[in-house]
Short mmCIF file of C-alpha atoms in Angstrom, two decimals:
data_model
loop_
_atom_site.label_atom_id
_atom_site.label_comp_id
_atom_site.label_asym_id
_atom_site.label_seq_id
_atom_site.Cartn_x
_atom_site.Cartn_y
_atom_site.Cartn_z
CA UNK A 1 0.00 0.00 0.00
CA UNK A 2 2.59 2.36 1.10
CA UNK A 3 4.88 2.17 -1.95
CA UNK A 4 2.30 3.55 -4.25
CA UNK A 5 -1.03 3.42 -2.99
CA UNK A 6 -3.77 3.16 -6.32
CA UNK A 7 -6.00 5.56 -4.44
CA UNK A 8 -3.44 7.82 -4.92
CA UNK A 9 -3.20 7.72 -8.62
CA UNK A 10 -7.07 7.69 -9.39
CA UNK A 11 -8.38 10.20 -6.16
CA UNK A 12 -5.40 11.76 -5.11
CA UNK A 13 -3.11 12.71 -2.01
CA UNK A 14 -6.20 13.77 0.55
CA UNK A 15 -7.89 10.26 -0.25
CA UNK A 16 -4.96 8.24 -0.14
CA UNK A 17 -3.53 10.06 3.36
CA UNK A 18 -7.13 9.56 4.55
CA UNK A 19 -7.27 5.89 3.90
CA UNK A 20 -3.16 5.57 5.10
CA UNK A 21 -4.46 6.82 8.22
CA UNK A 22 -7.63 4.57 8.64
CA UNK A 23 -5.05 1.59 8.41
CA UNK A 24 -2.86 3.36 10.51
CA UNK A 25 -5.39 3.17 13.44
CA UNK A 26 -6.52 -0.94 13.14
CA UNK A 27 -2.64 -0.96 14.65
CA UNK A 28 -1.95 1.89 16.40
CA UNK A 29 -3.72 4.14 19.50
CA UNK A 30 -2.11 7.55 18.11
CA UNK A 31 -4.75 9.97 17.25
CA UNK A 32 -3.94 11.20 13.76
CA UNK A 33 -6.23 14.00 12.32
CA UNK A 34 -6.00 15.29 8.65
CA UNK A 35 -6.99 18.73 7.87
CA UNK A 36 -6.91 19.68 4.81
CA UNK A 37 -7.85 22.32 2.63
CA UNK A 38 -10.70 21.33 0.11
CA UNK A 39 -8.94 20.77 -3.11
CA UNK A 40 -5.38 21.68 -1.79
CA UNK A 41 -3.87 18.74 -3.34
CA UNK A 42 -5.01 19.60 -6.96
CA UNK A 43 -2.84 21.89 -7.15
CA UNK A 44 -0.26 19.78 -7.56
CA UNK A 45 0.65 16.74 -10.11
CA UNK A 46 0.50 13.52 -9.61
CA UNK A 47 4.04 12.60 -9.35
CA UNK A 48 4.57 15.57 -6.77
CA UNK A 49 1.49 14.25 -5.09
CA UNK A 50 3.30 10.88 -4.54
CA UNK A 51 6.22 12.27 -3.16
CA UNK A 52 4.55 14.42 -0.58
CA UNK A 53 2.62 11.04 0.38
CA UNK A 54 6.18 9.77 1.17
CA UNK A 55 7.15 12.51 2.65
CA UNK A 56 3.94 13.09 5.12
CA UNK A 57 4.06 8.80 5.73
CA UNK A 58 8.17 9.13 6.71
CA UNK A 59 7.41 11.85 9.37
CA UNK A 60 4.14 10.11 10.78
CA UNK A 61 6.11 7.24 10.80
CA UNK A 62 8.79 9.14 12.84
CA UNK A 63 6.23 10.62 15.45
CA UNK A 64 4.78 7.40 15.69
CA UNK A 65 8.57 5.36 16.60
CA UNK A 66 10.08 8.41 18.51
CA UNK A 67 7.57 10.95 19.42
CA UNK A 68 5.63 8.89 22.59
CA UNK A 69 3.09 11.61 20.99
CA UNK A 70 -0.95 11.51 21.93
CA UNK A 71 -1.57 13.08 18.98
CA UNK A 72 -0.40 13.68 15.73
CA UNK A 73 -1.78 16.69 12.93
CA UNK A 74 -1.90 16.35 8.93
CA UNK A 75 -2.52 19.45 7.83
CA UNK A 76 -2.77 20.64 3.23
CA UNK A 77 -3.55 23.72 2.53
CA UNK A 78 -2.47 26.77 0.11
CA UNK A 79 -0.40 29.53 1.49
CA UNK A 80 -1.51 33.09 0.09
CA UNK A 81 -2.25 30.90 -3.69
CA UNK A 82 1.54 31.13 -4.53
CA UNK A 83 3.11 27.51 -2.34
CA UNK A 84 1.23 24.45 -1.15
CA UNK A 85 1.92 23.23 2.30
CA UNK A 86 1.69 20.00 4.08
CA UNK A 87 2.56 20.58 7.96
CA UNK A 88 2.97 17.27 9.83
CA UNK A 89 2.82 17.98 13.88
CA UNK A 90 2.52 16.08 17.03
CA UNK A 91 2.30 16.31 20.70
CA UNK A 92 5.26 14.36 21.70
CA UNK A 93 8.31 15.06 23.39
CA UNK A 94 10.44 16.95 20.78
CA UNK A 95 14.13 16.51 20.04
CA UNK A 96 17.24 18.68 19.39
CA UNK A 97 16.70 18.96 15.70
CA UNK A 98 20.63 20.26 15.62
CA UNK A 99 22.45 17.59 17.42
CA UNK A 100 20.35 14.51 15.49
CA UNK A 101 20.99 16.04 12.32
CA UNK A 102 25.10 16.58 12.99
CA UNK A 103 25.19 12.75 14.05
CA UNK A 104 23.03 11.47 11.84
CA UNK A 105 25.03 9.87 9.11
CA UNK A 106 26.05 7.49 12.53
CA UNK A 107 22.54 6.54 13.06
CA UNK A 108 22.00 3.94 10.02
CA UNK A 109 18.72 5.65 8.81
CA UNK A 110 18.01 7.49 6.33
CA UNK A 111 14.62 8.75 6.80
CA UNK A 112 15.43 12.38 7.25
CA UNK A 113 17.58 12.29 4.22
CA UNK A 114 15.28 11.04 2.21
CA UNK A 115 12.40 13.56 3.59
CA UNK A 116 14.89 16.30 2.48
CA UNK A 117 16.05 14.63 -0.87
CA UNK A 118 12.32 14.24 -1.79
CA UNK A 119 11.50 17.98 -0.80
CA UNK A 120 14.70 18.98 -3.02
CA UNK A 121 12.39 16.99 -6.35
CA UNK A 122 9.46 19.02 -6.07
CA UNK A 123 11.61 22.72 -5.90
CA UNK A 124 10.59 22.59 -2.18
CA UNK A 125 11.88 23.05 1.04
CA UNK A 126 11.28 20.63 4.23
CA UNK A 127 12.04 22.58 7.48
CA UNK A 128 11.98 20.28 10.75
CA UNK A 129 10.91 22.60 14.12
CA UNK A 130 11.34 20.50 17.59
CA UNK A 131 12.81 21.45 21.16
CA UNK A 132 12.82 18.75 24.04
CA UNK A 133 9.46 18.71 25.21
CA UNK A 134 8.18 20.35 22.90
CA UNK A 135 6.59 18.43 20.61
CA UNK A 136 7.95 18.25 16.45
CA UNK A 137 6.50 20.16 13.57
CA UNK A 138 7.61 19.02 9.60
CA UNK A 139 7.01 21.55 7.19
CA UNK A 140 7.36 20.98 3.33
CA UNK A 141 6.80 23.86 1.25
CA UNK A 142 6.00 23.24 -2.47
CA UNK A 143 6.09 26.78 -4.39
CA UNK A 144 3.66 26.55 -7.52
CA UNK A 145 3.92 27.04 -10.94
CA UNK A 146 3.21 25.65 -14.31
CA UNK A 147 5.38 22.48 -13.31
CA UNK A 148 4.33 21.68 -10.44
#
């Protein structure tokens, strides 16, 4: 499912994160929400659809392992018409986003690499906001144009 969902491909990113996170709770206690933006995801093409479905399941998938989180926010929506925005954010307890990115080529994962890699495909930028205790907010950025 979460290599390339079909749901993706025939009723896009809000459908597809909608049904990732139904599965997501047969297994899991974690109270994810989605809130997104009607239409938010049409901006955007289908193969820049599919990576922001990556990059939204890596970081739910990092709450979920690290966060101890209650709670965990999807949020899509269009910022001012000119950049879409997917905000992933949860409750949990927040980490030095400094020192785990200047030791993490020791870690042997390469989740965050990839979140960033992907982000760098679509022209966009991923910003990661956490503090001990805190909880952690991901933030990719698409700007739009023709391309996108």
């Amino acid at each position: 499912f979460t290599l390339r969902p079909l749901i993706l491909e025939t009723q896009g990113l809000e459908a597809a994160l909608e049904q990732y996170i139904k599965k997501l709770a047969e297994t899991d206690d974690t109270a994810i929400i989605l809130e997104a933006e009607p239409g938010a995801d049409r901006s955007l093409n289908q193969e820049t659809q599919g990576i922001v479905f990556y990059i939204v399941e890596e970081a739910i998938s990092n709450a979920r392992k690290h966060s101890r989180a209650n709670g965990i926010w999807v949020r899509l929506y269009l910022r001012d018409r000119g950049a879409f925005v997917a905000e992933i954010e949860d409750d949990g307890e927040g980490f030095d986003v400094d020192s785990v990115q200047m030791t993490y080529d020791r870690r042997g994962s390469l989740g965050l690499v990839n979140m960033h890699e992907r982000a760098e495909m679509t022209q966009g930028e991923l910003s990661i906001a956490s503090a001990p205790g805190k909880g952690t907010q991901v933030r990719l950025t698409i700007p739009l144009s023709e391309s996108v």
